């Protein structure tokens, strides 16, 4: 019943996820933007949030293959939930000008003629390093920005289908991320929901050629894992396109969720370490121009290390440079408020307070089925401010890793689904117990029969009945007993909780 085949319960739940999935966004509102531009002041940030969006995930265009895999696209729809939010999605945020920061970074690797033209145009077309936009504009709706048209000029690989608009999640609502192909578990439960390929490729191509950094082997989409059972030493792996890499998750602790025992997994400590602190991460190469000016930071040392000989930029541990999978854009990922990162990141701005209770990333997994029972997938999006020389207007803006917003994607099992899960988990134990008692009972009958057989034989001889008749009577009785036992073993539990076809009541699904 755990295999991803159309006639299994697991397939129905996997295809149309019944859990209410919520995405919470927290923006860093910049309160002293003018002082940062004019005087290079330390940014003062005030967190705004949560702004909560409910999402529905549904797998479409499913194709089953003969090798025990299934391909699909996962369609995602988001809508704002005001009653769970701190305000409305029309609230205005003063935020970093993302298109400008990206343009300035890409400008440094552009041909000289393009660099001159774009550099001259910047003063005429930009509002400055900080802009005021609504939450919905900064996220899914987007807003018009002429700088988005510069992207394909500076890097021909950048898609030009954004209609001149920019939003951090623009074109991400009512869409999918591409074709996934995963194993159904038909060849073994250790392959259940394990990714075979993404967008037709079995490896990524962002990182150093031939390196393990491009591997997605053994990873899942975190909705269902190969059941870990009692083995807490085994790590789990997840892959999400937005992460641009495979994440390793390690067992942390046991606890229960709605009465169901679960294992809590957290990312490996090496996730956001640089190659100095964790050499295997050296294959995650940067695509950023290594021209950062540490003197602009106003602090003891730079957030980056730069070697003129190697011409590579390497960030201090605590962030993950995603430029290689973001067309060279200076986008970095971290935990919220740079939790667990080098203090140099939090010292560069004012207003950050890392707190493991609010900012840690975890995933709860039921060990018998491998089902995800709850999660708090928390990550922060940052932009590295990296400017070309000679731009007078922005000469004072500090070259730092600037936090823009963080998000938490959470899904927790509903009461109805937990009840169904508890019932299902009891069935193997119940069947095992009945089978054990049955075998003991049958064994007792066989031993008892072997002890009585000499006396029974003696009775047949002296009663004048034929031994064959006795044999028939004995066999018929055994068949009667076996028939009765079959009825007991095949009976279904009348106390199984009712459930709809998706495994959860509709009321529990309704975020309103």
Short mmCIF file of C-alpha atoms in Angstrom, two decimals:
data_model
loop_
_atom_site.label_atom_id
_atom_site.label_comp_id
_atom_site.label_asym_id
_atom_site.label_seq_id
_atom_site.Cartn_x
_atom_site.Cartn_y
_atom_site.Cartn_z
CA UNK A 1 0.00 0.00 0.00
CA UNK A 2 3.02 2.33 0.21
CA UNK A 3 4.05 1.94 -3.43
CA UNK A 4 3.22 4.82 -5.75
CA UNK A 5 0.82 2.80 -7.88
CA UNK A 6 -2.68 4.03 -8.86
CA UNK A 7 -4.50 1.42 -6.75
CA UNK A 8 -2.75 2.23 -3.45
CA UNK A 9 -3.79 4.58 -0.67
CA UNK A 10 -0.31 6.15 -0.63
CA UNK A 11 -0.62 7.08 -4.31
CA UNK A 12 -3.87 8.98 -3.73
CA UNK A 13 -2.35 11.02 -0.90
CA UNK A 14 0.88 11.60 -2.83
CA UNK A 15 -0.92 12.71 -5.99
CA UNK A 16 -3.17 15.28 -4.30
CA UNK A 17 -1.52 16.26 -1.03
CA UNK A 18 -4.30 16.55 1.58
CA UNK A 19 -2.24 18.49 4.12
CA UNK A 20 -2.87 22.23 4.42
CA UNK A 21 0.42 23.79 3.24
CA UNK A 22 1.19 27.34 4.31
CA UNK A 23 4.00 29.61 3.23
CA UNK A 24 4.85 32.45 5.62
CA UNK A 25 6.89 35.44 4.44
CA UNK A 26 8.78 37.89 6.64
CA UNK A 27 10.25 41.00 5.01
CA UNK A 28 13.08 43.18 6.31
CA UNK A 29 11.81 46.75 6.13
CA UNK A 30 14.69 49.22 5.64
CA UNK A 31 14.16 52.29 7.86
CA UNK A 32 17.23 54.38 6.89
CA UNK A 33 17.59 53.89 3.15
CA UNK A 34 18.58 57.49 2.41
CA UNK A 35 21.38 57.43 5.01
CA UNK A 36 22.71 54.17 3.59
CA UNK A 37 22.97 55.66 0.09
CA UNK A 38 24.35 59.06 1.13
CA UNK A 39 26.65 58.18 4.02
CA UNK A 40 27.12 54.41 3.97
CA UNK A 41 25.23 54.03 7.26
CA UNK A 42 24.68 50.61 8.75
CA UNK A 43 21.27 49.35 7.54
CA UNK A 44 18.56 49.39 10.21
CA UNK A 45 16.00 46.66 9.59
CA UNK A 46 12.58 45.95 11.09
CA UNK A 47 10.98 42.58 10.41
CA UNK A 48 7.44 42.64 8.97
CA UNK A 49 5.39 39.44 8.97
CA UNK A 50 4.13 36.88 8.74
CA UNK A 51 2.27 37.31 5.48
CA UNK A 52 0.70 33.91 4.96
CA UNK A 53 -0.22 32.18 1.72
CA UNK A 54 -2.07 28.87 1.57
CA UNK A 55 -1.09 26.58 -1.26
CA UNK A 56 -2.55 23.57 -2.99
CA UNK A 57 -0.17 21.10 -4.62
CA UNK A 58 -1.46 18.68 -7.22
CA UNK A 59 0.53 16.32 -9.43
CA UNK A 60 -0.52 16.34 -13.07
CA UNK A 61 0.46 14.72 -16.37
CA UNK A 62 1.42 11.49 -14.62
CA UNK A 63 3.11 8.86 -16.78
CA UNK A 64 4.09 5.44 -15.39
CA UNK A 65 7.13 3.75 -16.93
CA UNK A 66 8.10 0.09 -17.22
CA UNK A 67 11.23 0.56 -15.09
CA UNK A 68 9.25 1.26 -11.92
CA UNK A 69 9.23 5.06 -12.15
CA UNK A 70 6.54 7.68 -12.63
CA UNK A 71 6.88 11.16 -14.16
CA UNK A 72 4.77 14.16 -13.23
CA UNK A 73 4.51 17.92 -12.97
CA UNK A 74 3.49 19.36 -9.61
CA UNK A 75 1.09 22.26 -10.06
CA UNK A 76 1.05 24.79 -7.22
CA UNK A 77 -1.52 27.51 -6.52
CA UNK A 78 -1.12 30.15 -3.80
CA UNK A 79 -3.67 32.49 -2.27
CA UNK A 80 -3.30 35.03 0.51
CA UNK A 81 -4.78 34.25 3.94
CA UNK A 82 -5.40 37.59 5.72
CA UNK A 83 -6.72 36.07 8.97
CA UNK A 84 -3.39 34.29 9.52
CA UNK A 85 -1.28 37.31 8.54
CA UNK A 86 0.00 40.32 10.44
CA UNK A 87 -1.56 42.65 7.88
CA UNK A 88 -2.73 42.79 4.29
CA UNK A 89 -0.66 41.92 1.25
CA UNK A 90 -1.08 45.54 0.18
CA UNK A 91 1.15 46.64 3.08
CA UNK A 92 4.11 48.70 1.84
CA UNK A 93 7.68 47.54 2.47
CA UNK A 94 10.87 49.52 1.92
CA UNK A 95 13.10 46.86 0.42
CA UNK A 96 16.36 46.44 -1.42
CA UNK A 97 16.07 47.18 -5.13
CA UNK A 98 16.66 43.66 -6.41
CA UNK A 99 16.89 44.44 -10.15
CA UNK A 100 19.42 47.22 -9.47
CA UNK A 101 21.62 45.02 -7.27
CA UNK A 102 21.55 42.25 -9.88
CA UNK A 103 22.32 44.69 -12.71
CA UNK A 104 25.32 46.17 -10.89
CA UNK A 105 26.75 42.72 -10.28
CA UNK A 106 26.21 41.45 -13.83
CA UNK A 107 27.58 44.70 -15.25
CA UNK A 108 31.09 43.80 -14.12
CA UNK A 109 31.34 40.81 -16.45
CA UNK A 110 29.64 42.47 -19.43
CA UNK A 111 31.49 43.67 -22.56
CA UNK A 112 32.92 47.15 -22.13
CA UNK A 113 30.54 48.76 -24.65
CA UNK A 114 27.47 47.33 -22.88
CA UNK A 115 28.92 48.32 -19.52
CA UNK A 116 29.27 51.96 -20.57
CA UNK A 117 25.76 52.23 -22.04
CA UNK A 118 24.03 50.55 -19.10
CA UNK A 119 26.12 52.48 -16.58
CA UNK A 120 25.05 55.81 -18.12
CA UNK A 121 21.41 54.76 -18.16
CA UNK A 122 21.24 53.70 -14.50
CA UNK A 123 20.87 57.20 -13.07
CA UNK A 124 18.02 58.01 -15.41
CA UNK A 125 15.94 54.87 -14.93
CA UNK A 126 16.35 53.81 -11.31
CA UNK A 127 14.69 54.95 -8.10
CA UNK A 128 17.73 54.17 -6.01
CA UNK A 129 19.01 51.28 -3.97
CA UNK A 130 15.80 51.02 -1.95
CA UNK A 131 12.22 50.94 -3.21
CA UNK A 132 8.73 50.99 -1.70
CA UNK A 133 6.41 48.24 -2.91
CA UNK A 134 3.53 46.16 -1.57
CA UNK A 135 4.00 42.63 -0.30
CA UNK A 136 2.04 41.19 -3.21
CA UNK A 137 4.18 43.14 -5.71
CA UNK A 138 7.42 41.96 -4.13
CA UNK A 139 6.23 38.35 -4.24
CA UNK A 140 3.91 36.86 -6.87
CA UNK A 141 2.35 39.86 -8.63
CA UNK A 142 5.56 41.65 -9.56
CA UNK A 143 5.95 45.28 -10.62
CA UNK A 144 7.22 47.04 -13.77
CA UNK A 145 10.97 47.68 -13.79
CA UNK A 146 12.92 48.62 -16.88
CA UNK A 147 16.07 47.10 -15.40
CA UNK A 148 14.63 43.64 -16.04
CA UNK A 149 15.20 44.28 -19.75
CA UNK A 150 18.92 44.78 -19.09
CA UNK A 151 19.35 41.23 -17.80
CA UNK A 152 19.43 39.44 -21.18
CA UNK A 153 21.84 42.11 -22.47
CA UNK A 154 24.27 41.47 -19.63
CA UNK A 155 23.84 37.69 -19.67
CA UNK A 156 22.24 36.12 -22.77
CA UNK A 157 21.26 33.05 -20.73
CA UNK A 158 18.77 35.06 -18.67
CA UNK A 159 15.18 34.43 -19.91
CA UNK A 160 13.44 37.49 -21.34
CA UNK A 161 9.84 36.36 -20.77
CA UNK A 162 9.10 38.40 -17.64
CA UNK A 163 7.06 41.11 -19.42
CA UNK A 164 9.29 43.80 -17.96
CA UNK A 165 8.20 42.94 -14.42
CA UNK A 166 10.10 41.80 -11.35
CA UNK A 167 8.99 39.92 -8.26
CA UNK A 168 10.90 37.47 -6.12
CA UNK A 169 8.28 34.81 -6.92
CA UNK A 170 6.94 36.29 -10.16
CA UNK A 171 5.68 33.57 -12.55
CA UNK A 172 5.62 31.11 -9.63
CA UNK A 173 1.88 31.08 -8.86
CA UNK A 174 -0.38 28.65 -10.72
CA UNK A 175 2.66 27.01 -12.30
CA UNK A 176 4.99 24.04 -11.89
CA UNK A 177 8.77 23.66 -11.64
CA UNK A 178 9.29 21.10 -14.38
CA UNK A 179 9.08 17.34 -14.85
CA UNK A 180 10.13 15.07 -11.99
CA UNK A 181 10.62 11.33 -12.43
CA UNK A 182 10.64 9.30 -9.21
CA UNK A 183 10.76 5.63 -8.25
CA UNK A 184 7.46 4.07 -7.19
CA UNK A 185 8.98 1.62 -4.71
CA UNK A 186 8.14 -1.38 -6.91
CA UNK A 187 11.82 -2.37 -6.93
CA UNK A 188 12.19 -1.97 -3.19
CA UNK A 189 11.02 0.38 -0.46
CA UNK A 190 14.52 1.83 -0.21
CA UNK A 191 13.72 3.56 -3.53
CA UNK A 192 10.27 4.86 -2.59
CA UNK A 193 9.76 8.38 -4.05
CA UNK A 194 13.50 8.68 -4.73
CA UNK A 195 14.16 11.06 -7.63
CA UNK A 196 15.39 9.42 -10.82
CA UNK A 197 15.62 12.63 -12.86
CA UNK A 198 14.58 16.29 -12.88
CA UNK A 199 13.76 18.00 -16.17
CA UNK A 200 15.11 14.94 -17.93
CA UNK A 201 18.52 15.01 -16.22
CA UNK A 202 19.84 12.64 -13.56
CA UNK A 203 22.39 15.24 -12.39
CA UNK A 204 22.52 18.99 -12.05
CA UNK A 205 24.88 21.03 -14.23
CA UNK A 206 25.38 24.15 -12.10
CA UNK A 207 28.52 23.15 -10.24
CA UNK A 208 32.01 21.85 -10.99
CA UNK A 209 31.89 19.21 -13.72
CA UNK A 210 31.92 15.63 -12.47
CA UNK A 211 31.67 16.66 -8.83
CA UNK A 212 29.37 15.27 -6.17
CA UNK A 213 27.84 18.75 -5.85
CA UNK A 214 25.77 18.03 -8.98
CA UNK A 215 24.39 14.77 -7.59
CA UNK A 216 20.74 14.34 -6.66
CA UNK A 217 21.12 10.61 -5.97
CA UNK A 218 18.99 9.24 -3.16
CA UNK A 219 17.00 12.44 -2.71
CA UNK A 220 13.24 12.92 -2.58
CA UNK A 221 10.94 15.94 -2.74
CA UNK A 222 10.51 15.65 1.08
CA UNK A 223 6.85 14.61 0.79
CA UNK A 224 7.69 10.95 1.37
CA UNK A 225 10.96 9.17 2.13
CA UNK A 226 12.08 5.54 2.03
CA UNK A 227 10.93 4.34 5.47
CA UNK A 228 13.86 4.66 7.91
CA UNK A 229 12.44 2.07 10.31
CA UNK A 230 14.54 1.79 13.46
CA UNK A 231 17.75 2.94 11.76
CA UNK A 232 18.32 6.47 13.05
CA UNK A 233 21.92 6.48 11.79
CA UNK A 234 20.76 6.73 8.17
CA UNK A 235 20.55 10.20 6.67
CA UNK A 236 17.72 11.41 4.45
CA UNK A 237 18.21 13.54 1.35
CA UNK A 238 15.92 16.10 -0.22
CA UNK A 239 16.07 18.10 -3.42
CA UNK A 240 14.09 21.19 -4.29
CA UNK A 241 14.80 23.24 -7.44
CA UNK A 242 14.93 26.47 -5.42
CA UNK A 243 17.77 25.06 -3.31
CA UNK A 244 19.89 24.33 -6.41
CA UNK A 245 21.42 21.33 -4.66
CA UNK A 246 20.78 18.20 -2.63
CA UNK A 247 20.34 18.65 1.12
CA UNK A 248 21.45 16.06 3.65
CA UNK A 249 19.22 15.64 6.71
CA UNK A 250 20.31 13.88 9.90
CA UNK A 251 18.25 12.38 12.70
CA UNK A 252 18.00 14.67 15.72
CA UNK A 253 15.38 13.36 18.12
CA UNK A 254 12.23 11.30 18.64
CA UNK A 255 8.93 12.85 19.62
CA UNK A 256 5.25 12.48 18.83
CA UNK A 257 2.82 14.44 16.68
CA UNK A 258 -0.90 13.97 17.36
CA UNK A 259 -0.05 10.75 19.18
CA UNK A 260 2.07 9.34 16.34
CA UNK A 261 5.79 8.64 17.03
CA UNK A 262 7.96 10.58 14.58
CA UNK A 263 11.64 11.20 13.91
CA UNK A 264 12.82 14.78 13.60
CA UNK A 265 15.48 15.44 10.97
CA UNK A 266 17.55 18.60 10.57
CA UNK A 267 20.02 19.71 7.87
CA UNK A 268 23.62 18.60 8.20
CA UNK A 269 25.91 21.11 9.91
CA UNK A 270 28.01 21.39 6.74
CA UNK A 271 25.15 22.81 4.65
CA UNK A 272 26.16 26.49 4.77
CA UNK A 273 29.86 26.05 5.54
CA UNK A 274 32.43 27.31 3.06
CA UNK A 275 35.25 25.18 1.65
CA UNK A 276 37.71 26.39 4.28
CA UNK A 277 35.54 24.94 7.04
CA UNK A 278 34.28 21.95 5.01
CA UNK A 279 36.49 21.09 1.99
CA UNK A 280 33.89 18.89 0.18
CA UNK A 281 31.88 22.09 -0.44
CA UNK A 282 34.65 23.42 -2.69
CA UNK A 283 32.80 22.18 -5.78
CA UNK A 284 30.01 24.72 -5.18
CA UNK A 285 31.67 27.35 -7.32
CA UNK A 286 30.67 31.02 -7.48
CA UNK A 287 29.75 32.97 -10.60
CA UNK A 288 30.13 36.34 -8.92
CA UNK A 289 32.78 38.88 -9.95
CA UNK A 290 35.43 38.95 -7.22
CA UNK A 291 35.79 42.71 -6.82
CA UNK A 292 34.37 43.26 -3.34
CA UNK A 293 35.90 46.20 -1.48
CA UNK A 294 36.32 45.21 2.19
CA UNK A 295 37.06 48.82 3.20
CA UNK A 296 33.42 49.72 2.56
CA UNK A 297 32.23 47.29 5.22
CA UNK A 298 33.50 49.41 8.10
CA UNK A 299 34.30 46.23 10.03
CA UNK A 300 37.40 44.24 10.81
CA UNK A 301 37.28 41.79 7.94
CA UNK A 302 35.32 41.13 4.80
CA UNK A 303 32.37 38.76 4.46
CA UNK A 304 34.27 37.33 1.50
CA UNK A 305 37.77 36.02 0.92
CA UNK A 306 39.31 36.84 -2.44
CA UNK A 307 42.43 35.44 -4.09
CA UNK A 308 43.73 37.41 -7.09
CA UNK A 309 45.54 34.29 -8.25
CA UNK A 310 42.42 32.12 -8.25
CA UNK A 311 40.00 34.96 -9.02
CA UNK A 312 37.33 33.30 -6.89
CA UNK A 313 35.06 34.76 -4.29
CA UNK A 314 34.34 32.72 -1.18
CA UNK A 315 31.86 33.78 1.47
CA UNK A 316 32.40 33.27 5.16
CA UNK A 317 30.42 30.27 6.49
CA UNK A 318 26.73 30.90 7.02
CA UNK A 319 25.44 31.46 3.48
CA UNK A 320 25.15 29.48 0.25
CA UNK A 321 26.15 31.25 -2.97
CA UNK A 322 23.44 30.46 -5.55
CA UNK A 323 24.81 32.62 -8.36
CA UNK A 324 25.75 29.59 -10.47
CA UNK A 325 22.11 28.50 -10.72
CA UNK A 326 20.63 32.02 -10.87
CA UNK A 327 22.30 33.21 -14.09
CA UNK A 328 25.07 34.95 -12.16
CA UNK A 329 22.70 36.98 -9.97
CA UNK A 330 24.20 37.71 -6.51
CA UNK A 331 21.56 35.71 -4.61
CA UNK A 332 22.56 33.87 -1.45
CA UNK A 333 20.59 31.54 0.81
CA UNK A 334 20.92 31.22 4.58
CA UNK A 335 18.87 30.34 7.59
CA UNK A 336 16.63 33.19 8.84
CA UNK A 337 18.55 35.96 10.61
CA UNK A 338 21.77 34.12 9.60
CA UNK A 339 21.14 31.52 12.30
CA UNK A 340 24.31 29.49 12.86
CA UNK A 341 26.34 31.69 10.53
CA UNK A 342 29.43 33.76 11.19
CA UNK A 343 28.59 36.79 13.39
CA UNK A 344 30.02 39.05 10.69
CA UNK A 345 26.68 38.85 8.85
CA UNK A 346 24.51 39.97 11.76
CA UNK A 347 27.00 42.71 12.71
CA UNK A 348 26.77 44.28 9.24
CA UNK A 349 23.14 45.30 9.84
CA UNK A 350 20.99 46.26 12.80
CA UNK A 351 17.80 44.42 13.74
CA UNK A 352 18.63 40.72 13.39
CA UNK A 353 18.14 38.31 16.29
CA UNK A 354 18.85 34.67 15.42
CA UNK A 355 16.64 32.31 17.44
CA UNK A 356 16.71 28.55 16.92
CA UNK A 357 13.11 28.20 18.12
CA UNK A 358 11.84 30.50 15.36
CA UNK A 359 14.45 30.09 12.65
CA UNK A 360 15.63 26.45 12.62
CA UNK A 361 14.79 24.09 9.75
CA UNK A 362 13.30 20.68 10.56
CA UNK A 363 11.27 17.84 9.08
CA UNK A 364 9.22 15.25 10.99
CA UNK A 365 8.98 11.77 9.45
CA UNK A 366 6.90 8.76 10.50
CA UNK A 367 9.52 5.95 10.47
CA UNK A 368 7.31 3.01 9.43
CA UNK A 369 5.88 4.60 6.28
CA UNK A 370 8.41 7.37 5.59
CA UNK A 371 5.57 9.92 5.42
CA UNK A 372 6.26 13.57 6.23
CA UNK A 373 4.16 14.43 9.27
CA UNK A 374 5.13 18.08 9.59
CA UNK A 375 7.83 20.55 8.70
CA UNK A 376 9.18 24.02 9.15
CA UNK A 377 11.30 24.64 6.05
CA UNK A 378 12.84 28.01 6.88
CA UNK A 379 15.28 29.78 4.58
CA UNK A 380 16.31 33.39 3.98
CA UNK A 381 17.00 35.13 0.67
CA UNK A 382 19.88 37.60 0.64
CA UNK A 383 21.56 39.72 -2.02
CA UNK A 384 25.27 40.42 -2.10
CA UNK A 385 25.80 44.09 -2.94
CA UNK A 386 28.71 44.09 -5.36
CA UNK A 387 29.27 47.25 -7.42
CA UNK A 388 31.44 48.05 -10.41
CA UNK A 389 33.95 50.86 -9.90
CA UNK A 390 33.21 54.33 -11.17
CA UNK A 391 29.52 54.63 -10.23
CA UNK A 392 29.43 57.88 -8.27
CA UNK A 393 25.81 57.66 -7.10
CA UNK A 394 26.24 54.38 -5.22
CA UNK A 395 29.83 54.78 -4.08
CA UNK A 396 28.87 54.85 -0.35
CA UNK A 397 26.56 51.85 -0.30
CA UNK A 398 28.32 49.13 1.74
CA UNK A 399 29.20 45.90 -0.02
CA UNK A 400 27.54 43.42 2.31
CA UNK A 401 25.23 40.42 2.22
CA UNK A 402 21.87 42.19 2.52
CA UNK A 403 18.91 40.21 3.95
CA UNK A 404 15.71 40.75 1.92
CA UNK A 405 13.12 38.32 3.33
CA UNK A 406 12.79 34.89 4.87
CA UNK A 407 10.10 32.30 4.45
CA UNK A 408 8.74 29.30 6.26
CA UNK A 409 6.96 26.54 4.40
CA UNK A 410 5.01 24.46 6.86
CA UNK A 411 2.68 21.49 6.60
CA UNK A 412 1.28 19.63 9.58
CA UNK A 413 -0.86 16.52 9.59
CA UNK A 414 -4.56 17.16 10.25
CA UNK A 415 -6.51 15.46 13.06
CA UNK A 416 -8.47 13.30 10.61
CA UNK A 417 -5.37 12.15 8.79
CA UNK A 418 -3.56 11.47 12.08
CA UNK A 419 -6.47 9.27 13.18
CA UNK A 420 -6.30 7.34 9.92
CA UNK A 421 -2.53 7.01 10.25
CA UNK A 422 -2.81 5.68 13.81
CA UNK A 423 -5.32 3.07 12.67
CA UNK A 424 -3.16 2.04 9.70
CA UNK A 425 -0.04 1.74 11.84
CA UNK A 426 -1.85 -0.61 14.22
CA UNK A 427 -2.78 -3.06 11.47
CA UNK A 428 0.63 -4.74 10.97
CA UNK A 429 0.91 -5.16 14.75
CA UNK A 430 -2.64 -6.52 14.98
CA UNK A 431 -2.15 -8.96 12.12
CA UNK A 432 1.18 -10.07 13.57
CA UNK A 433 -0.42 -10.67 16.97
CA UNK A 434 -3.33 -12.65 15.48
CA UNK A 435 -0.93 -14.68 13.34
CA UNK A 436 1.27 -15.49 16.33
CA UNK A 437 -1.69 -16.63 18.45
CA UNK A 438 -3.05 -18.64 15.51
CA UNK A 439 0.26 -20.41 14.96
CA UNK A 440 0.55 -21.21 18.67
CA UNK A 441 -3.02 -22.56 18.63
CA UNK A 442 -2.38 -24.69 15.53
CA UNK A 443 0.90 -25.90 16.98
CA UNK A 444 -0.87 -26.90 20.19
CA UNK A 445 -3.48 -28.85 18.18
CA UNK A 446 -0.78 -30.70 16.26
CA UNK A 447 1.10 -31.65 19.42
CA UNK A 448 -2.16 -32.66 21.12
CA UNK A 449 -3.13 -34.73 18.06
CA UNK A 450 0.24 -36.48 17.96
CA UNK A 451 -0.14 -37.44 21.62
CA UNK A 452 -3.69 -38.72 21.14
CA UNK A 453 -3.08 -40.50 17.83
CA UNK A 454 -1.98 -43.87 19.39
CA UNK A 455 -5.06 -43.89 21.62
CA UNK A 456 -7.27 -42.87 18.69
CA UNK A 457 -5.82 -45.67 16.55
CA UNK A 458 -6.44 -48.13 19.35
CA UNK A 459 -10.04 -46.90 19.58
CA UNK A 460 -10.60 -47.42 15.83
CA UNK A 461 -9.30 -50.97 15.92
CA UNK A 462 -11.45 -51.95 18.85
CA UNK A 463 -14.57 -50.11 17.74
CA UNK A 464 -14.76 -51.87 14.39
CA UNK A 465 -14.57 -48.53 12.38
CA UNK A 466 -12.23 -48.25 9.41
CA UNK A 467 -9.09 -46.16 9.82
CA UNK A 468 -9.87 -44.40 6.53
CA UNK A 469 -13.17 -43.14 7.90
CA UNK A 470 -11.43 -41.75 10.91
CA UNK A 471 -8.98 -40.05 8.64
CA UNK A 472 -11.76 -38.38 6.71
CA UNK A 473 -13.48 -37.18 9.86
CA UNK A 474 -10.22 -35.78 11.21
CA UNK A 475 -9.44 -33.97 7.95
CA UNK A 476 -12.91 -32.48 7.72
CA UNK A 477 -12.60 -31.10 11.22
CA UNK A 478 -9.25 -29.55 10.38
CA UNK A 479 -10.72 -27.98 7.24
CA UNK A 480 -13.57 -26.58 9.30
CA UNK A 481 -11.11 -25.08 11.76
CA UNK A 482 -9.00 -23.61 8.94
CA UNK A 483 -12.06 -22.11 7.28
CA UNK A 484 -13.04 -20.45 10.52
CA UNK A 485 -9.48 -19.13 10.99
CA UNK A 486 -9.47 -17.76 7.43
CA UNK A 487 -12.64 -15.85 8.24
CA UNK A 488 -11.02 -14.39 11.33
CA UNK A 489 -7.83 -13.39 9.48
CA UNK A 490 -9.64 -11.85 6.51
CA UNK A 491 -12.14 -9.85 8.54
CA UNK A 492 -11.70 -6.08 8.43
CA UNK A 493 -11.64 -3.90 11.50
CA UNK A 494 -15.14 -2.41 11.95
CA UNK A 495 -13.60 0.35 14.08
CA UNK A 496 -11.49 1.79 11.27
CA UNK A 497 -12.14 5.55 11.20
CA UNK A 498 -14.10 6.83 8.19
CA UNK A 499 -12.13 8.89 5.72
CA UNK A 500 -12.77 10.46 2.36
CA UNK A 501 -10.93 9.54 -0.82
CA UNK A 502 -8.12 11.99 -0.12
CA UNK A 503 -7.45 10.71 3.37
CA UNK A 504 -8.61 13.84 5.19
CA UNK A 505 -11.88 15.59 5.94
CA UNK A 506 -12.60 18.65 3.84
CA UNK A 507 -13.17 20.80 6.87
CA UNK A 508 -9.62 20.20 8.05
CA UNK A 509 -8.39 21.22 4.63
CA UNK A 510 -10.13 24.59 4.64
CA UNK A 511 -7.61 27.26 5.73
CA UNK A 512 -10.44 29.66 6.36
#
